[in-house]
Coordinates of C-alpha atoms in Angstrom, one line a residue:
Chain A
M1 CA 12.9 23.9 2.1
N2 CA 16.6 24.6 1.4
A3 CA 18.6 23.7 -1.7
H4 CA 20.6 21.3 0.4
R5 CA 17.7 19.1 1.2
W6 CA 16.4 19.0 -2.3
N7 CA 19.6 17.7 -3.6
A8 CA 18.6 14.4 -2.3
F9 CA 15.7 14.2 -4.7
F10 CA 16.8 16.0 -7.8
L11 CA 20.2 15.5 -9.3
P12 CA 20.9 18.0 -12.2
V13 CA 23.0 16.8 -15.1
A14 CA 26.0 18.8 -16.3
V15 CA 27.5 16.6 -19.0
L16 CA 26.1 16.4 -22.5
A17 CA 27.2 13.8 -25.0
G18 CA 26.2 13.0 -28.6
P19 CA 22.8 13.5 -30.1
T20 CA 20.3 10.6 -30.2
A21 CA 16.5 10.6 -30.8
Y22 CA 13.9 10.4 -28.1
A23 CA 11.4 7.6 -28.6
T24 CA 9.5 5.3 -26.5
D25 CA 7.8 2.0 -27.5
Y26 CA 5.0 0.9 -25.2
L27 CA 3.2 -2.0 -26.9
T28 CA 3.5 -4.2 -30.0
V29 CA 0.4 -5.0 -31.9
A30 CA 0.1 -8.4 -30.2
Q31 CA 0.4 -6.7 -26.7
A32 CA -2.2 -4.1 -27.7
Q33 CA -4.6 -6.8 -28.8
E34 CA -4.2 -8.7 -25.6
Q35 CA -4.6 -5.6 -23.5
L36 CA -7.6 -4.1 -25.2
F37 CA -9.4 -7.4 -26.0
P38 CA -8.1 -10.0 -23.5
G39 CA -8.5 -13.5 -24.5
A40 CA -10.0 -12.7 -28.0
Q41 CA -9.1 -14.3 -31.3
F42 CA -8.1 -11.8 -34.0
G43 CA -8.7 -11.8 -37.8
E44 CA -6.5 -9.4 -39.7
Q45 CA -7.9 -7.4 -42.6
T46 CA -6.7 -4.4 -44.6
L47 CA -9.1 -1.6 -45.5
K48 CA -8.2 0.1 -48.8
F49 CA -9.7 3.6 -49.4
S50 CA -10.3 5.1 -52.8
G51 CA -9.9 8.9 -53.1
D52 CA -13.6 9.3 -53.1
Q53 CA -13.8 7.3 -49.8
R54 CA -11.0 9.3 -48.1
D55 CA -13.0 12.5 -49.1
R56 CA -16.1 11.1 -47.4
I57 CA -14.1 10.1 -44.3
K58 CA -12.8 13.7 -44.2
A59 CA -16.3 15.2 -44.6
A60 CA -17.7 13.0 -41.9
A61 CA -14.7 13.3 -39.5
G62 CA -13.6 16.7 -40.0
V63 CA -9.9 15.4 -40.4
R64 CA -7.9 14.1 -43.3
Q65 CA -7.4 10.3 -43.9
R66 CA -3.7 10.5 -44.8
N67 CA -3.1 6.9 -45.8
D68 CA -5.1 4.9 -48.4
E69 CA -4.7 1.6 -46.4
M70 CA -5.5 0.7 -42.9
K71 CA -5.0 -2.5 -41.0
V72 CA -7.8 -3.7 -38.7
W73 CA -8.1 -6.8 -36.5
R74 CA -11.5 -8.2 -35.9
A75 CA -11.8 -9.5 -32.4
E76 CA -13.9 -12.4 -31.5
K77 CA -14.5 -14.6 -28.5
N78 CA -16.3 -18.0 -28.9
G79 CA -17.4 -16.9 -32.3
K80 CA -19.0 -13.8 -31.0
L81 CA -17.9 -10.3 -32.2
Q82 CA -16.1 -8.2 -29.6
G83 CA -15.1 -5.3 -31.8
W84 CA -12.2 -4.1 -33.8
L85 CA -8.8 -3.0 -33.1
M86 CA -7.4 -0.3 -35.3
V87 CA -3.8 0.9 -35.4
D88 CA -3.2 4.4 -36.7
E89 CA -0.6 7.1 -36.7
V90 CA -0.7 10.8 -36.2
I91 CA 2.0 13.3 -37.0
G92 CA 2.1 16.4 -35.0
K93 CA 4.3 19.4 -35.1
H94 CA 6.6 17.9 -32.5
E95 CA 5.6 14.3 -32.2
F96 CA 5.0 11.1 -34.3
I97 CA 2.6 8.8 -32.5
T98 CA 1.3 5.3 -33.3
Y99 CA -1.7 4.3 -31.3
A100 CA -4.2 1.5 -31.0
T101 CA -7.9 2.1 -30.6
A102 CA -10.4 -0.6 -29.6
I103 CA -13.9 0.0 -30.9
G104 CA -16.7 -2.3 -29.5
A105 CA -19.3 -4.1 -31.5
D106 CA -21.7 -1.3 -30.4
G107 CA -19.5 1.3 -32.2
K108 CA -18.2 2.8 -28.9
V109 CA -14.6 3.3 -28.0
L110 CA -13.4 0.8 -25.4
G111 CA -9.8 2.0 -25.1
I112 CA -6.9 3.9 -26.6
E113 CA -3.3 3.0 -26.1
I114 CA -0.3 4.7 -27.3
M115 CA 2.0 2.1 -28.9
S116 CA 4.9 4.3 -29.7
Y117 CA 5.7 7.9 -29.1
R118 CA 8.5 9.8 -30.9
E119 CA 9.6 13.4 -30.5
T120 CA 10.5 14.7 -34.0
H121 CA 13.2 17.2 -33.0
G122 CA 15.7 14.2 -33.0
G123 CA 18.6 16.2 -34.3
Q124 CA 18.5 18.5 -31.3
V125 CA 18.2 15.8 -28.7
R126 CA 21.1 15.3 -26.4
E127 CA 21.6 12.7 -24.0
P128 CA 24.3 12.5 -21.3
S129 CA 26.0 9.5 -19.8
W130 CA 23.4 9.1 -17.1
R131 CA 24.6 6.2 -15.3
K132 CA 28.2 7.1 -14.6
Q133 CA 27.6 9.9 -12.3
F134 CA 25.1 8.0 -10.1
V135 CA 27.2 4.9 -9.5
G136 CA 27.6 4.3 -5.8
K137 CA 25.7 7.4 -4.8
S138 CA 22.3 5.9 -3.9
V139 CA 21.6 5.3 -0.3
S140 CA 19.1 2.4 -0.7
D141 CA 20.1 1.4 -4.2
P142 CA 16.9 2.3 -6.0
F143 CA 15.7 0.7 -9.1
K144 CA 17.4 2.5 -12.0
L145 CA 15.3 2.9 -15.1
D146 CA 16.9 2.4 -18.5
Q147 CA 18.1 5.4 -20.4
D148 CA 15.3 5.4 -22.8
I149 CA 12.8 5.7 -20.0
Q150 CA 13.5 9.4 -19.4
N151 CA 10.5 11.5 -19.1
I152 CA 10.0 14.8 -20.9
S153 CA 8.9 17.9 -19.1
G154 CA 8.6 21.4 -20.6
A155 CA 5.9 22.7 -22.9
T156 CA 2.8 20.5 -22.6
L157 CA 1.7 18.9 -25.9
S158 CA -1.9 18.7 -26.7
C159 CA -3.3 15.3 -27.4
R160 CA -6.0 16.7 -29.7
N161 CA -4.4 15.1 -32.8
V162 CA -4.9 11.7 -31.3
M163 CA -8.5 12.5 -30.2
D164 CA -9.2 13.8 -33.7
G165 CA -7.7 10.5 -35.0
V166 CA -10.1 8.5 -32.9
K167 CA -13.1 10.4 -34.3
R168 CA -11.8 9.5 -37.8
L169 CA -11.5 5.8 -36.8
L170 CA -15.1 5.8 -35.5
V171 CA -16.2 7.2 -38.9
I172 CA -14.2 4.5 -40.6
Q173 CA -15.7 1.8 -38.5
Q174 CA -19.3 3.1 -39.3
M175 CA -18.6 3.3 -43.0
F176 CA -16.6 0.2 -43.6
L177 CA -16.9 -2.4 -40.7
K178 CA -20.1 -4.1 -40.1
A179 CA -21.1 -6.1 -37.1
Chain B
M1 CA 13.6 -4.9 -11.5
E2 CA 11.3 -4.5 -14.4
A3 CA 8.9 -1.7 -15.0
V4 CA 5.5 -1.8 -16.7
R5 CA 4.4 1.4 -18.3
R6 CA 1.6 2.7 -20.6
M7 CA 0.8 6.0 -22.3
R8 CA -2.7 7.1 -22.9
P9 CA -4.4 10.4 -23.9
A10 CA -5.8 12.1 -20.8
L11 CA -6.2 15.5 -19.2
G12 CA -5.8 16.9 -22.8
T13 CA -2.2 15.6 -23.1
F14 CA -0.3 12.4 -23.3
V15 CA 0.0 10.8 -19.9
E16 CA 2.5 8.1 -19.0
A17 CA 2.0 5.9 -16.1
G18 CA 4.8 3.5 -14.8
A19 CA 5.2 1.1 -11.9
S20 CA 7.2 -1.7 -10.8
A21 CA 6.3 -4.8 -12.9
S22 CA 5.2 -6.7 -9.8
A23 CA 2.3 -4.2 -9.4
G24 CA 1.3 -4.8 -13.0
L25 CA -1.4 -3.3 -15.1
P26 CA -4.2 -3.0 -12.5
A27 CA -2.2 -0.4 -10.8
L28 CA -1.7 1.5 -14.1
D29 CA -5.5 1.1 -14.8
A30 CA -6.2 2.5 -11.4
A31 CA -4.1 5.6 -12.2
F32 CA -5.8 6.2 -15.4
A33 CA -9.3 5.8 -13.9
S34 CA -8.3 8.4 -11.3
L35 CA -7.1 10.8 -14.1
A36 CA -10.4 10.3 -15.9
L37 CA -12.4 11.3 -12.8
A38 CA -10.1 14.4 -12.4
Q39 CA -10.9 15.3 -16.0
Q40 CA -14.7 14.9 -15.5
R41 CA -14.5 17.0 -12.2
W42 CA -12.2 19.9 -13.0
S43 CA -12.3 20.6 -16.7
F44 CA -13.2 24.2 -17.5
Q45 CA -14.1 23.2 -21.1
D46 CA -16.6 20.5 -20.2
P47 CA -19.9 22.2 -19.3
A48 CA -20.9 19.2 -17.2
S49 CA -17.9 19.2 -14.9
E50 CA -18.1 20.0 -11.2
L51 CA -16.0 23.1 -11.9
S52 CA -18.5 24.2 -14.5
R53 CA -21.4 23.6 -12.1
I54 CA -19.6 25.9 -9.6
N55 CA -18.9 28.5 -12.1
G56 CA -22.4 28.5 -13.4
S57 CA -24.0 28.7 -9.9
D58 CA -25.9 31.7 -8.7
G59 CA -24.3 32.2 -5.2
G60 CA -25.9 29.0 -3.5
W61 CA -24.0 26.1 -2.2
V62 CA -23.0 23.4 -4.9
A63 CA -22.5 19.9 -3.7
V64 CA -19.1 18.5 -5.0
H65 CA -16.8 15.6 -4.3
G66 CA -14.4 15.8 -1.3
D67 CA -11.4 15.9 -3.7
T68 CA -12.8 19.1 -5.3
V69 CA -13.0 20.8 -1.9
R70 CA -9.5 19.6 -1.1
L71 CA -8.3 21.0 -4.4
M72 CA -10.1 24.3 -3.9
R73 CA -8.7 24.7 -0.4
L74 CA -5.2 24.1 -1.8
A75 CA -5.8 26.7 -4.5
R76 CA -7.2 29.3 -2.1
S77 CA -4.3 28.9 0.4
L78 CA -1.8 29.2 -2.3
M79 CA -3.5 32.2 -3.8
L80 CA -3.3 33.9 -0.3
A81 CA 0.3 32.7 0.5
S82 CA 1.6 33.8 -2.9
G83 CA 0.0 37.3 -2.6
G84 CA -2.0 36.6 -5.8
Y85 CA 0.9 35.4 -8.0
F86 CA -1.1 32.2 -8.2
D87 CA -4.6 33.2 -9.0
F88 CA -7.4 30.7 -9.8
T89 CA -10.1 33.4 -10.1
V90 CA -9.1 34.7 -13.5
G91 CA -11.5 32.6 -15.6
G92 CA -13.5 35.6 -16.5
A93 CA -10.5 37.4 -17.9
Q94 CA -9.6 34.3 -19.9
I95 CA -13.1 34.0 -21.3
R96 CA -12.8 37.5 -22.5
R97 CA -9.5 36.8 -24.1
G98 CA -11.0 33.8 -25.9
S99 CA -8.7 31.2 -24.3
L100 CA -11.6 29.6 -22.4
P101 CA -15.1 28.9 -23.5
D102 CA -18.1 30.8 -22.1
H103 CA -20.8 28.5 -20.6
G104 CA -23.2 31.2 -19.6
G105 CA -24.4 32.1 -16.1
L106 CA -24.2 35.4 -14.2
P107 CA -22.0 38.0 -16.0
A108 CA -18.5 37.3 -14.7
L109 CA -16.0 39.4 -12.9
E110 CA -12.7 39.4 -14.8
R111 CA -11.0 38.2 -11.6
G112 CA -11.8 37.9 -7.9
S113 CA -10.0 37.3 -4.6
A114 CA -9.5 34.2 -2.5
Q115 CA -12.4 35.3 -0.2
D116 CA -14.9 34.8 -3.1
V117 CA -14.6 31.0 -2.6
E118 CA -16.3 29.7 0.5
L119 CA -15.7 25.9 1.3
R120 CA -17.4 23.5 3.7
S121 CA -17.5 19.7 3.7
G122 CA -18.7 18.5 0.4
A123 CA -19.8 21.8 -0.9
I124 CA -18.6 25.1 -2.4
R125 CA -20.1 28.5 -2.7
L126 CA -19.1 31.6 -4.7
R127 CA -19.7 34.8 -2.9
R128 CA -19.3 36.8 -6.1
P129 CA -19.8 35.8 -9.8
V130 CA -16.1 34.8 -10.6
R131 CA -15.1 32.1 -12.9
L132 CA -12.7 29.7 -11.2
V133 CA -10.1 28.1 -13.4
L134 CA -7.9 25.2 -12.1
D135 CA -5.6 24.8 -15.1
G136 CA -2.7 25.9 -13.0
I137 CA -3.1 23.3 -10.3
A138 CA -5.6 20.6 -11.1
K139 CA -3.3 18.6 -13.5
G140 CA -0.7 18.4 -10.8
F141 CA -3.3 17.5 -8.2
A142 CA -4.6 14.9 -10.5
V143 CA -1.1 13.4 -10.8
D144 CA -0.9 13.3 -7.0
L145 CA -4.2 11.4 -6.8
A146 CA -3.1 9.1 -9.6
C147 CA 0.0 8.2 -7.7
R148 CA -2.1 7.5 -4.6
A149 CA -4.3 5.2 -6.8
M150 CA -1.3 3.3 -7.9
R151 CA 0.0 2.9 -4.4
R152 CA -3.5 1.6 -3.3
G153 CA -3.4 -0.7 -6.4
G154 CA -0.2 -2.3 -5.0
A155 CA 2.6 -0.4 -6.6
T156 CA 5.4 0.2 -4.2
S157 CA 7.1 2.6 -6.7
G158 CA 6.0 4.3 -9.9
W159 CA 5.6 7.4 -11.7
I160 CA 3.1 9.6 -13.6
N161 CA 4.0 12.0 -16.3
A162 CA 1.0 14.0 -17.4
G163 CA 2.5 16.1 -20.2
G164 CA 5.3 17.3 -18.1
D165 CA 3.7 17.3 -14.7
I166 CA 5.7 14.5 -13.1
R167 CA 5.7 12.8 -9.8
V168 CA 7.8 9.8 -8.8
F169 CA 7.4 7.7 -5.8
G170 CA 9.2 4.7 -4.1
D171 CA 12.6 3.5 -5.0
I172 CA 13.0 4.8 -8.5
E173 CA 15.2 7.4 -10.0
L174 CA 13.4 8.8 -13.0
P175 CA 15.7 10.5 -15.6
L176 CA 14.2 13.7 -16.9
A177 CA 14.5 15.7 -20.0
L178 CA 13.2 19.2 -20.8
R179 CA 11.7 20.3 -23.9
G180 CA 12.9 23.9 -24.5
E181 CA 11.1 26.8 -26.3
D182 CA 12.4 25.6 -29.7
G183 CA 11.1 22.1 -29.2
G184 CA 14.5 20.6 -28.7
I185 CA 15.1 18.3 -25.8
R186 CA 17.8 18.2 -23.2
P187 CA 18.3 16.1 -20.1
C188 CA 18.1 17.9 -16.9
G189 CA 18.6 15.3 -14.1
V190 CA 16.9 12.5 -12.2
L191 CA 13.9 12.7 -9.9
R192 CA 13.3 10.7 -6.8
N193 CA 10.3 11.0 -4.4
A194 CA 9.5 14.4 -5.7
A195 CA 7.5 16.2 -8.3
F196 CA 8.6 18.3 -11.2
A197 CA 6.4 20.6 -13.5
S198 CA 7.0 22.9 -16.4
S199 CA 5.0 25.7 -18.0
R200 CA 5.9 27.4 -21.3
V201 CA 5.1 31.0 -21.9
S202 CA 5.3 32.1 -25.6
A203 CA 4.7 35.3 -27.2
A204 CA 2.2 33.9 -29.6
R205 CA -0.5 31.4 -28.9
D206 CA 0.2 27.9 -30.3
D207 CA -2.5 25.3 -30.4
S208 CA 0.1 22.5 -29.9
F209 CA 1.1 24.0 -26.5
P210 CA -2.2 25.1 -24.8
A211 CA -1.2 27.4 -22.0
D212 CA -2.5 30.9 -21.0
I213 CA -1.0 32.5 -17.9
I214 CA -2.4 35.8 -16.5
G215 CA -0.3 37.7 -14.1
P216 CA -1.6 40.0 -11.2
I217 CA -2.6 43.4 -12.5
G218 CA 0.5 45.2 -14.0
L219 CA 2.6 42.1 -14.4
A220 CA 2.8 40.0 -17.5
P221 CA 4.3 36.4 -17.5
Q222 CA 7.8 36.2 -18.9
Q223 CA 8.6 34.2 -22.0
G224 CA 10.4 30.9 -21.5
V225 CA 9.9 27.5 -20.1
W226 CA 9.5 27.6 -16.3
S227 CA 10.2 24.5 -14.4
V228 CA 9.7 23.8 -10.6
L229 CA 10.6 21.0 -8.3
A230 CA 8.4 20.4 -5.2
R231 CA 7.2 17.6 -3.0
S232 CA 3.8 17.2 -4.6
A233 CA 2.7 17.6 -8.1
W234 CA -0.1 20.1 -7.4
R235 CA 2.5 22.5 -5.8
A236 CA 5.0 22.1 -8.6
D237 CA 2.3 22.8 -11.2
A238 CA 0.9 25.8 -9.5
L239 CA 4.4 27.2 -8.7
T240 CA 5.4 27.2 -12.4
K241 CA 2.7 30.0 -12.9
V242 CA 4.2 31.9 -9.9
A243 CA 7.7 31.4 -11.5
A244 CA 6.4 32.8 -14.9
I245 CA 5.0 35.9 -13.3
A246 CA 7.3 36.8 -10.4
P247 CA 9.9 39.5 -11.0
D248 CA 13.5 38.2 -11.4
D249 CA 14.7 39.7 -8.1
M250 CA 12.1 37.9 -6.0
R251 CA 11.4 34.7 -8.0
G252 CA 13.8 32.3 -6.1
A253 CA 12.9 33.5 -2.6
L254 CA 9.1 33.5 -3.3
L255 CA 9.3 29.9 -4.7
A256 CA 11.4 28.7 -1.7
R257 CA 8.9 30.3 0.8
L258 CA 6.1 28.5 -1.1
G259 CA 7.8 25.1 -1.0
G260 CA 9.3 24.9 -4.4
Q261 CA 12.6 25.3 -6.2
L262 CA 13.3 26.6 -9.7
A263 CA 14.9 23.8 -11.7

């Protein structure tokens, strides 16, 4: 493979413009509800945790419950409990993530969806004027993704914080949400 | 044209799958199901994975899925072709360093050779008690399979980004950004019908960035973020390890010979 051939597949960027933050929104709460419990009806409730309850959550889950409130949606279909949808956040060293977890009536995880993903090094993020340099250059006029759809490579981030968060949500479901 | 995309935790990282909206969610679900299978089969950490069954075997044939045999064949070929710069037999050394768990079994050699891995249809046998580790290639291979699953699910174009192991297919140009050693992000180009992967080598271990690369004897990986462009994600993934270890004066030529390009 020589460099010439590769240029058709990978176009490096030279120009850098002003800083902006990197963030992607995948799902709204309503979209997460529909995806994780299709066709269900939802009842919203807010769990409030006392200091003592947060200590118990931490003791059982091994991770701290940061907030003293959590929104939960109870999912039902034809009056029958399907499970709960919980929306939670984790803050990592490099990322800020809002995610939805669906827990079934049997207490098992049905699905996890990242709702929004933000890199926290916003001040260092630089974005070029992507579009300009590609105008008229494509052979078959491929589908151009929006600027905010850029994908990040580089050091691989561990998703352990979200998996720990899900463990915490399972503890909360067992302690506070009854079938 | 609209795109549909989702991000879920998978393969120990955050994985984004995207496809042309016409293919819809079923194509993305097929991709994530394929990634979950890859995790089940090739995780070193999971004592029940096919990889752990191979590593825990006593020299007999171990029945595995056809994709596992294909992956092992690719790993073995690349180990030979790269003269050991890519090495998937260093699990024993990594257990000793504490970067991988010890699931027991015969006392492990620190590292082995490509000849230690014997393959036949649907089965694998270890000629010596090495511990195979697929960290440097399985994520990329899983991305390739997930793209195949999306195509079979009706997506004519799409992409997977598994924590930086990226593959794009069809009529899409995917803008890329690179996270540097300092965590800062800079754009680095657009990708089309190709794969891109990065590995970060840091002086100190960091739980946010789980990577541990071991070089051939006498060679240590060089600090930095190593990014490689290739046709397929397994190759891009594996060649980042080669890039990290190869001496400066031969890196470019070695990667080109192995089907990659330093990005």
